[in-house]
Structure formats: structure tokens, C-alpha cells
Coordinates of C-alpha atoms and ligand atoms in Angstrom, one line a residue:
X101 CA -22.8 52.5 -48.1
X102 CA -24.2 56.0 -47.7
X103 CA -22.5 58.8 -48.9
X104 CA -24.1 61.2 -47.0
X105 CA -22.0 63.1 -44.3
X106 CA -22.8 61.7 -40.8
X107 CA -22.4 64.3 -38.2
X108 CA -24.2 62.6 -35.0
X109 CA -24.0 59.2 -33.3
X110 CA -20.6 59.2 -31.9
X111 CA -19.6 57.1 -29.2
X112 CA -17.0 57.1 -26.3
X113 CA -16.8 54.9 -23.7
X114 CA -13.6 55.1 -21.4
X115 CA -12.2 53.0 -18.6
X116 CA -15.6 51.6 -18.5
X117 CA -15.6 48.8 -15.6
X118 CA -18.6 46.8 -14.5
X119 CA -19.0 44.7 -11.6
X120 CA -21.0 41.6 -10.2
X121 CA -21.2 41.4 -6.9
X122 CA -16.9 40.6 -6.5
X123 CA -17.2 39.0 -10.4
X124 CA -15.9 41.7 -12.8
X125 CA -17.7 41.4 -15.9
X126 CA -16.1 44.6 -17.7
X127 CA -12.2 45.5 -17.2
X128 CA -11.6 48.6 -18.1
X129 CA -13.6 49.2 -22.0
X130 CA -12.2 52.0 -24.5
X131 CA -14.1 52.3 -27.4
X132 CA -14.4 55.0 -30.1
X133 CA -17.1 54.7 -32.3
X134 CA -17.5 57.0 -35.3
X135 CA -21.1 58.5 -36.3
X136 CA -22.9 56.1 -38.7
X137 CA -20.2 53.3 -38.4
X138 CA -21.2 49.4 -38.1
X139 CA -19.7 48.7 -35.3
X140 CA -19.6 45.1 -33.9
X141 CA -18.6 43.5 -30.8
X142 CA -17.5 39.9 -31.4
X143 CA -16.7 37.5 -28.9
X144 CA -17.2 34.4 -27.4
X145 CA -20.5 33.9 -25.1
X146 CA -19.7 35.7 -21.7
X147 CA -17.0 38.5 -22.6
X148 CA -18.8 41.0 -21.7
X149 CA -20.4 42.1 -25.0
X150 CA -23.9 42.4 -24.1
X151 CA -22.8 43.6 -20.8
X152 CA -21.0 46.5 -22.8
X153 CA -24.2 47.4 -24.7
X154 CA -26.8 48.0 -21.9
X155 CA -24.3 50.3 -20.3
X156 CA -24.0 52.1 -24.0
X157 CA -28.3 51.9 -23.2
X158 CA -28.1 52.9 -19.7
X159 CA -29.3 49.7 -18.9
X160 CA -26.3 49.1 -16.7
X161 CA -24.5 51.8 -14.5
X162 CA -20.9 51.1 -14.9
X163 CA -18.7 50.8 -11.6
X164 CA -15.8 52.9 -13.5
X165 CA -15.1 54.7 -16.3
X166 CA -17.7 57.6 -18.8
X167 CA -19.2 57.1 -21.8
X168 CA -20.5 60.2 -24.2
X169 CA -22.5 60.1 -27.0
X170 CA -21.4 63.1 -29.2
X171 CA -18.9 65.1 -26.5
X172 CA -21.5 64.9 -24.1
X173 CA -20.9 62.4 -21.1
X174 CA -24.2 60.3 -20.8
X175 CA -22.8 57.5 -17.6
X176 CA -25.7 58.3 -15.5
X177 CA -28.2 59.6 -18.3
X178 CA -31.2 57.5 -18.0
X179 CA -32.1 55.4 -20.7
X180 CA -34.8 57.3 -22.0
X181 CA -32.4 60.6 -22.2
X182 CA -30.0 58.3 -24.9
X183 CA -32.4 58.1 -28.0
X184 CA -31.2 54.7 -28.3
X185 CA -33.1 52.0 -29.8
X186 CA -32.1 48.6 -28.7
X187 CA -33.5 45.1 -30.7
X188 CA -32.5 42.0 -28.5
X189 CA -32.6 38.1 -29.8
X190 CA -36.0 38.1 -28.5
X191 CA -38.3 40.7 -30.0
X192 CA -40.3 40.8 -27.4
X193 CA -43.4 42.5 -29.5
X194 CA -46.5 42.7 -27.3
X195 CA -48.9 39.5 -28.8
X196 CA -52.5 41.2 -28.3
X197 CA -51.0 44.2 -30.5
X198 CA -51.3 44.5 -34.2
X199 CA -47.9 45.3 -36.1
X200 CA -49.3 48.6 -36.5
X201 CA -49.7 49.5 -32.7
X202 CA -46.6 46.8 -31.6
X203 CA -44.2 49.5 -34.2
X204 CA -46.4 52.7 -33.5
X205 CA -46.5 51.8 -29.4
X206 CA -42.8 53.7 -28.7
X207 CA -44.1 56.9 -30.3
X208 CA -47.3 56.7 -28.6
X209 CA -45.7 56.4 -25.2
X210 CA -43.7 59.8 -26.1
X211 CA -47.2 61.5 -27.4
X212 CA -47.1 61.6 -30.7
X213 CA -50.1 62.7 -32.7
X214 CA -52.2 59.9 -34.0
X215 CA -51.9 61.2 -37.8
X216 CA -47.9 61.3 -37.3
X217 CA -47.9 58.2 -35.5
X218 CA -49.4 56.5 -38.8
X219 CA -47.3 58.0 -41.1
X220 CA -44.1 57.1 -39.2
X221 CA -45.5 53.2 -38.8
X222 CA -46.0 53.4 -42.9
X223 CA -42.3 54.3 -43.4
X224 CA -40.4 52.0 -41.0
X225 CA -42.7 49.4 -42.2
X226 CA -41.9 49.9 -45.4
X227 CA -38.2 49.7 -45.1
X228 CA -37.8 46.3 -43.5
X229 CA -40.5 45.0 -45.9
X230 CA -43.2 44.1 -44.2
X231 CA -45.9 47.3 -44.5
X232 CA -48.2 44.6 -46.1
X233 CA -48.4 43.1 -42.9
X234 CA -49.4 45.5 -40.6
X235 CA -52.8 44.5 -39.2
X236 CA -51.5 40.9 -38.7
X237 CA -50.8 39.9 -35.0
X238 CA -47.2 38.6 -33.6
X239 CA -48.8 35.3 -33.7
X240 CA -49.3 35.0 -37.3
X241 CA -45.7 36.2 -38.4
X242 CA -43.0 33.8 -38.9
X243 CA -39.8 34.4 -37.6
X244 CA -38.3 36.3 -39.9
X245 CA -41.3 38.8 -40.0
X246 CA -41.2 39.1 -36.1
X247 CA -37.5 40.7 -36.3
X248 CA -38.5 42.8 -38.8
X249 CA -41.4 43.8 -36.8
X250 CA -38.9 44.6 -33.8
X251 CA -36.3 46.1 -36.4
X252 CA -39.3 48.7 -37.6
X253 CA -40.7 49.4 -33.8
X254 CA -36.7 50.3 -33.1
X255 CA -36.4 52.7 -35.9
X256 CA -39.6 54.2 -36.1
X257 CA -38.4 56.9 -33.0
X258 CA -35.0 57.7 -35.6
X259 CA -33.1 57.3 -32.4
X260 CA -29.3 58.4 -32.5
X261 CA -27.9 55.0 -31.6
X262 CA -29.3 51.8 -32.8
X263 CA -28.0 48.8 -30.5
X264 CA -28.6 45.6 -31.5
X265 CA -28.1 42.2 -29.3
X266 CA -28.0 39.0 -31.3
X267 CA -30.6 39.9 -33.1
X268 CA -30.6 37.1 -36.0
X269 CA -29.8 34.0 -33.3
X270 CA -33.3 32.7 -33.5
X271 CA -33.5 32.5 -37.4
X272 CA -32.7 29.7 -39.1
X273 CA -29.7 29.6 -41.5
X274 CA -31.1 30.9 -44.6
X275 CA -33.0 33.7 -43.3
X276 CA -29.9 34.8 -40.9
X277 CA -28.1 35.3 -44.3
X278 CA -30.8 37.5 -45.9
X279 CA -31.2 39.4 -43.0
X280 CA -28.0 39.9 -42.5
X281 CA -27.8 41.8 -46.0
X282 CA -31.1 43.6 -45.3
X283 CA -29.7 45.0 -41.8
X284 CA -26.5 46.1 -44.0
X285 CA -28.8 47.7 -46.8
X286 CA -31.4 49.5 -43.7
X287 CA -27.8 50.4 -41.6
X288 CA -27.2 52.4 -45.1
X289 CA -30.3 53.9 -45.8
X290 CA -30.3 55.4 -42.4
X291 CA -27.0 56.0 -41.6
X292 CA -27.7 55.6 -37.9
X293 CA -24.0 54.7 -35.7
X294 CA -25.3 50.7 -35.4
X295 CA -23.6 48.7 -32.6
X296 CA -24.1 45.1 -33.1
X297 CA -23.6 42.1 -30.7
X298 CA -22.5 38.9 -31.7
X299 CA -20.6 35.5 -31.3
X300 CA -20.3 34.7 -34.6
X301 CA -17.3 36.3 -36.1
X302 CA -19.0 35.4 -39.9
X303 CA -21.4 37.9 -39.0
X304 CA -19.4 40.4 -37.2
X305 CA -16.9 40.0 -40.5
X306 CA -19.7 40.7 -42.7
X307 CA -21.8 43.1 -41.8
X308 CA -19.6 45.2 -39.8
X309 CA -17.3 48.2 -41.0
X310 CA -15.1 47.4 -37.6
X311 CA -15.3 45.8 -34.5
X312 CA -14.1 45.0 -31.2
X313 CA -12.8 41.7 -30.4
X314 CA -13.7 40.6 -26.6
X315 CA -12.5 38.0 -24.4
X316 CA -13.2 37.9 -20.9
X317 CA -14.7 41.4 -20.2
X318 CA -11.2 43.0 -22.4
X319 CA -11.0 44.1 -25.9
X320 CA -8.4 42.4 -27.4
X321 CA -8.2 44.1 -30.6
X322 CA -10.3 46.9 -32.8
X323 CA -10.1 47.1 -36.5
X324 CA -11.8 46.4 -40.1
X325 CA -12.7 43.2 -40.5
X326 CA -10.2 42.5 -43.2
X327 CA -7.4 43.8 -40.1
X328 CA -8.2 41.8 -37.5
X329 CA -8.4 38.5 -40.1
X330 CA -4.7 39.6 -41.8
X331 CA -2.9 41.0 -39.1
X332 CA -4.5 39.8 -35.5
X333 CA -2.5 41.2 -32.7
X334 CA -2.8 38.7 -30.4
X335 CA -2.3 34.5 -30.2
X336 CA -5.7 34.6 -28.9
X337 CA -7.6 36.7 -31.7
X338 CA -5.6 34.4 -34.1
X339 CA -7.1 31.1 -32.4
X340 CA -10.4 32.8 -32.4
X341 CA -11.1 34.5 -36.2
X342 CA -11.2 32.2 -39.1
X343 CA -13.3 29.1 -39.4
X344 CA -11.3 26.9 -38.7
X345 CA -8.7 29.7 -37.5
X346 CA -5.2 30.0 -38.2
X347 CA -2.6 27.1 -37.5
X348 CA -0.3 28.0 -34.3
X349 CA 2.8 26.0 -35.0
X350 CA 5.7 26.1 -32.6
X351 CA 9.0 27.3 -34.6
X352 CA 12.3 28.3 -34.2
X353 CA 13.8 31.4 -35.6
X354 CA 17.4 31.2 -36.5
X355 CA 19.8 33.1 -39.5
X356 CA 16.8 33.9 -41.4
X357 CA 15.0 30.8 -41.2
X358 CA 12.0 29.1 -39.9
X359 CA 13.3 25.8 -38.4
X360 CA 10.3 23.1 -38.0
X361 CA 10.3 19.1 -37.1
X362 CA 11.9 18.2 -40.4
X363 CA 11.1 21.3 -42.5
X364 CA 13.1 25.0 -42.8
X365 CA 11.3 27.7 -44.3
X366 CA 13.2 31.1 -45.7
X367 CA 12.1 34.2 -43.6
X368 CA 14.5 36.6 -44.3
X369 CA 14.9 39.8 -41.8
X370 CA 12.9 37.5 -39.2
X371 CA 13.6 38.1 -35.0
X372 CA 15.5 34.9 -34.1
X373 CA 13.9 32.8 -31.0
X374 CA 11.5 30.6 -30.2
X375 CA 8.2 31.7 -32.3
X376 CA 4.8 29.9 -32.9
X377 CA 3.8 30.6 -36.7
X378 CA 0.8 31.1 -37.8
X379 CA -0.8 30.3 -41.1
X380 CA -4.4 30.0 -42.6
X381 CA -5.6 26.4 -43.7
X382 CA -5.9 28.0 -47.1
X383 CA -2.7 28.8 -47.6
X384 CA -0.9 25.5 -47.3
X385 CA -0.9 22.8 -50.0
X386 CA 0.3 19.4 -50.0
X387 CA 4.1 19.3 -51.4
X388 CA 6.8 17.2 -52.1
X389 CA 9.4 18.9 -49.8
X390 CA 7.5 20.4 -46.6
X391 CA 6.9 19.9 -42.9
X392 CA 6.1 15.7 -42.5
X393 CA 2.9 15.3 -40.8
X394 CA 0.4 11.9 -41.0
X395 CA -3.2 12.4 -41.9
X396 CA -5.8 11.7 -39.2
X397 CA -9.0 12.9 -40.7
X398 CA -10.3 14.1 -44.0
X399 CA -14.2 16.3 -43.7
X400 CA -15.5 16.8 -47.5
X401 CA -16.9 20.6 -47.3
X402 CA -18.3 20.0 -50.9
X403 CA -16.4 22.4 -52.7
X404 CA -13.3 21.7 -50.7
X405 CA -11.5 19.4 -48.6
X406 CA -10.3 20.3 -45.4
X407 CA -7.3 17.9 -43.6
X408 CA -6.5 17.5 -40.5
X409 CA -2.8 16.7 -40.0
X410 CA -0.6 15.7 -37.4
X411 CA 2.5 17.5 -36.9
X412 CA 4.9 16.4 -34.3
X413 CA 2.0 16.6 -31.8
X414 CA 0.4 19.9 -33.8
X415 CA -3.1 19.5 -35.1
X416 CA -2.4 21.4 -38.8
X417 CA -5.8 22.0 -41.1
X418 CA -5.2 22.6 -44.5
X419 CA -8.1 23.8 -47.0
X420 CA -7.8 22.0 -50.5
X421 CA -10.1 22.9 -53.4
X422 CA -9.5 19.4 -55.3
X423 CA -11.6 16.8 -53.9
X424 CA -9.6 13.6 -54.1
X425 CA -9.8 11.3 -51.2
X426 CA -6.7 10.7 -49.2
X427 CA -6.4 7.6 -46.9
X428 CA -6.3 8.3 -43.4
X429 CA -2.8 7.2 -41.8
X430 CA -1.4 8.3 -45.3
X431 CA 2.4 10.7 -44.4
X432 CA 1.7 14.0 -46.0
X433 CA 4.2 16.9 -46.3
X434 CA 2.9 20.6 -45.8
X435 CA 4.2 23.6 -47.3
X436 CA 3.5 27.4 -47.3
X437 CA 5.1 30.5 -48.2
X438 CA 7.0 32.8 -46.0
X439 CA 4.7 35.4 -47.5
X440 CA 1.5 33.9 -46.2
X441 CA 2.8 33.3 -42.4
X442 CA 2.7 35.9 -39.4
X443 CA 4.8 35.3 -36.0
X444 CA 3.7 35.8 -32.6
X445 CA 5.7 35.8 -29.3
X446 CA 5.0 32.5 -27.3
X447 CA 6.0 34.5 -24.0
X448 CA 4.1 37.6 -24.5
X449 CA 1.4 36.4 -26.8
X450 CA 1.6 38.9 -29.3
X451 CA 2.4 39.0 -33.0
X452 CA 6.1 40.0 -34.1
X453 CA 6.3 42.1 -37.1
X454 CA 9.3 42.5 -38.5
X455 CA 10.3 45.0 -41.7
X456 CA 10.1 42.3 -44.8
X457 CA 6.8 41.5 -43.5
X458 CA 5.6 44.4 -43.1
X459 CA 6.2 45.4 -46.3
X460 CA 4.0 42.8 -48.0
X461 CA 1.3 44.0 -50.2
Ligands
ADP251 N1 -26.9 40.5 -14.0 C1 -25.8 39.8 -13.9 N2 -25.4 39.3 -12.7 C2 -24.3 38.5 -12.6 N3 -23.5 38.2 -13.6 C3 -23.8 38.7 -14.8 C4 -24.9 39.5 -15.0 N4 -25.0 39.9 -16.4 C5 -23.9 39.3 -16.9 N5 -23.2 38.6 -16.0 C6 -21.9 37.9 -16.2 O1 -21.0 38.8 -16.9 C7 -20.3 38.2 -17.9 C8 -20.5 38.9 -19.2 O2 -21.8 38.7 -19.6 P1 -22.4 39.2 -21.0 O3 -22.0 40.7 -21.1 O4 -23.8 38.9 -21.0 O5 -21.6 38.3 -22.0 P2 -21.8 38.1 -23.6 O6 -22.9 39.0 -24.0 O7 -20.5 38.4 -24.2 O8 -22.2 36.7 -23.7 C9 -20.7 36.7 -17.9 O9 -19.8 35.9 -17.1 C10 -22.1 36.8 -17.2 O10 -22.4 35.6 -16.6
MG252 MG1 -24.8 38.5 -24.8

């Protein structure tokens, strides 16, 4: 992280409503992003996340709503009034260009001076790696190199925003990862506000100092990482962050206990009613007294073992470190700690909080 004191970079967008012909791809967007923050929107394909950025780029003009970029509103700026720099999945780098001219080609359009130009290409090179590769063509990169190639021709203008859609989809696995710590370790050395698209929530969870949650052209919830995975707000962000996610199991809440199929768990202070519970396949174990449940699958991670349990017409997934095979068909009992569930409303969706959960560590 730097520690440098970020002034510029910050982001509002209000209201912010986009339209397809009578599809509504945006629903009303508030966002506050702080200068030099990580920001990234997470959500499934279609929510409206990259639909959300190219009005942040002036790529879109938004039906409803303003957006400024440091107190001053910027809906109708055009997008070469932002200073954004924008990287997409596909880098589109020009192929008959060398790295050189395909990183140095934004300052050239604004008239830079050659000597400048050359200087500024050597630095952005250099700090995604690849300034030994500069009078190579597209062509003769790999994929890895490419992105860095489009990372360097984004930074090299030191624009105020960098926007970044998907930008790590076409790597393979192992590269994602590294990358993924070399965007972190260039988002720090330049400590420009970085809004970053994606679907995969590892990713978002990450790399990201917050983020925005979407579903269906609404942000659902905003927070750190670590927030939205603890405390989600919503059923929906529950079902969605986690891999697998949390367990939604339907509950009853009566004199300070969770009553299951067979099974009461102590939650003292909790809102009686009907409740679904949620709980995180690492947190339950197998147990001599718990909820009953038969085992229909068991998937070896390697270093764990993650089962697949039927409650009373519930599919439960429990993480286990130990590695010993369990039949299939075998009855299992599940049990957690009160401390390790949260509650949510079936009717309005949204997590309960009551005071002795609240005041867990
Ligand atoms: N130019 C367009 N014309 C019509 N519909 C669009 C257009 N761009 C996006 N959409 C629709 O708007 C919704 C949100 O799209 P998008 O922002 O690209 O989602 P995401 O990036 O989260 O996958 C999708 O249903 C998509 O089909
Ligand atoms: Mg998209």
C-alpha cells in the first residue's frame, strides 16, 4: 500500500440510470469512490458492471443521474476531457506497431515531444516489466506480455482514473494469479483511484480495497472485502460470495433457539420467526449430536474434502480438512456454533442482526 497522501481521483456517481432502448441496464447507481482506492465492481455477467464503467469513461451517456470526478460534474464531459485510461479483456494493441510506438501512440496523439515521448515509454515499460521487450511486435508477445503491453500504453498518459474491464479473463490460471499481484504492486506504486471490473469475486476479494456488489443493473452492497464475506446484507450477496457460498438453511426462531429438522441450536437474544440461517461450509464439522442429513456426494479438493449433504430437502456443503472417504448414502449429523451463523429475513431478504451477535469479535 502507498503511504503517500492521495489528493485526486475521486469519484461520484449519483442516481446514475442507463437505458437500452425500453431494457434498463442501470437502476439508479450511487457510488463514492475515494482517491487512490481499488475499487471493484463484482457481479455476475450482465449487471451492469461494464455498463457502469464506460459511463465513469464517458463512453456511455447516462439516461439519469451525475457523476464528478473530484467535485467537478463530468456526465457529459467527453471522454477525452476525463484523463481516464481504460484497459479492456482485449488489449487491442495495434499489430504493425512495435511496443514502443503501440505504449508511446496515446502521447503521440496529444503531441508530445518525441524525446519525452521516449522517456515516458522507458518508465511505464519498466514498471509492468517488460522494457526488454520493446522493439518486439504484438505478434511475438505471449499473453501475458500483451496485457502488460496494454497495462504500460494505459499508464504511460498518468491519467487520473485508471478503469480496468476484465482485464486478466484471457490469461490462463497461473498467470491471472501473478498478475493479479503485479496490478496490486503497480495500483501502489502509482497510487492512481483504479476501478476494476470483474465476475470473479476471488479477484474482486483480492485485489480490491472495496467493492460494489451488482446484480441486475443495482448495487447490492459496498464494503471491504472482508465486510461483504462476514456480514453480507442481503440473501442474495450471501448466495453469491464464497466458493461454494454460504448455506441458506430454513430455521425457526423460538425462546432463544434455533429450531431445525431434528436439531436446536442456542442463539441467545435472537428475533423469534421464521429465519433462513446462514453458515459457511467451513464452519460446520461432522458431530455426534447435530442437524441429520444423508451424504450424497463427496469432491476431494486435495487438501480438503468438501460434502454435500442432504438436509430435509437442503443441499448443506461442509469443508473438512481431513481427507477420509465417507460412503455416499452414509446419515451424517452437522453441527456449528451459534457464533459462526448470521440470520436473514426470508420475507424481506435481508440479514437480521441482533445485539449478541453484533457483539462478536
Ligand atoms: N449496447 C447495448 N445495447 C443493448 N443492451 C446492452 C448494451 N450494452 C449492454 N447491454 C445490456 O445491459 C446489461 C448490462 O450489461 P453490462 O454492463 O455489459 O454487464 P456486465 O459487464 O456486468 O456483464 C446486459 O443485459 C447487456 O446485455
Ligand atoms: Mg462486462
Amino acid at each position: 500500500m502507498t503511504t503517500r497522501a492521495i489528493t485526486q481521483g475521486e469519484v461520484i456517481l449519483e442516481g446514475i440510470v442507463k437505458n437500452y432502448g425500453t431494457f434498463r441496464a442501470l437502476k439508479g447507481i450511487d457510488l463514492r469512490i475515494a482517491p487512490g482506492e481499488f475499487f471493484a465492481l463484482l457481479g455476475p455477467s450482465g449487471s451492469g458492471k461494464s455498463t457502469t464503467l464506460r459511463v465513469i469513461a464517458g463512453l456511455e451517456v447516462p439516461d439519469a443521474g451525475r457523476m464528478l470526478v473530484d467535485g467537478t460534474e463530468m456526465t457529459f464531459a467527453p471522454p477525452g476531457e476525463r484523463n481516464v485510461a481504460m484497459v479492456f479483456q482485449n488489449y487491442a494493441l495495434y499489430p504493425h506497431m512495435t511496443l514502443e510506438q503501440n505504449i508511446g501512440f496515446p502521447l503521440k496523439m496529444d503531441g508530445v515531444p518525441k524525446a519525452e515521448i521516449a522517456a515516458r515509454v522507458q518508465d511505464a515499460a519498466r514498471k509492468v516489466r517488460i522494457d526488454h521487450l520493446l522493439a518486439r511486435r504484438p505478434g511475438q508477445l505471449s499473453g501475458g506480455q500483451q496485457q502488460r503491453t496494454a497495462l504500460a500504453r494505459a499508464i504511460v498518459r498518468e491519467p487520473r482514473l485508471f478503469l480496468l474491464d476484465e482485464p486478466l479473463s484471457n490469461l490462463d490460471a497461473q498467470l491471472r494469479l501473478e498478475t493479479r499481484i503485479e496490478l496490486k504492486r503497480l495500483h501502489a506504486s502509482l497510487g492512481v483511484t483504479t476501478i476494476y471490473v470483474t465476475h470473479d469475486q476471488e479477484e474482486a476479494m483480492t485485489i480490491a480495497d472495496r467493492m460494489a456488489v451488482f446484480r441486475d443493473g443495482e448495487i447490492m452492497q459496498i464494503g471491504a472485502p472482508a465486510e461483504v464475506f462476514g456480514r453480507p446484507d442481503t440473501l442474495d450477496v450471501a448466495a453469491f460470495i464464497g466458493s461454494p457460498p454460504m448455506n441458506l438453511i430454513p430455521a425457526r426462531i423460538e425462546g432463544g433457539e434455533a429450531h431445525f429438522p431434528g436439531w436446536r441450536l442456542a442463539l441467545p437474544g435472537a428475533p423469534a420467526g421464521d429465519v433462513v440461517v446462514g453458515v459457511r461450509p467451513g464452519r460446520i464439522r461432522l458431530a455426534d449430536d447435530g442437524l441429520p442429513g444423508k451424504l450424497l456426494l463427496s469432491e476431494n479438493l486435495g487438501e480438503a474434502m468438501l460434502l454435500n449433504v442432504d438436509v430435509d430437502g437442503t443441499l448443506v456443503k461442509l469443508r473438512l480438512p481431513d481427507v477420509s472417504p465417507i460412503a455416499e448414502g452414509t446419515a451424517v449429523r452437522l453441527a456449528f456454533d451459534g457464533s459462526d451463523i448470521l440470520l436473514f429475513d426470508p420475507e424481506t431478504r435481508r440479514r437480521l442482526d441482533w445485539p449478541e451477535m453484533e457483539s462478536r469479535p
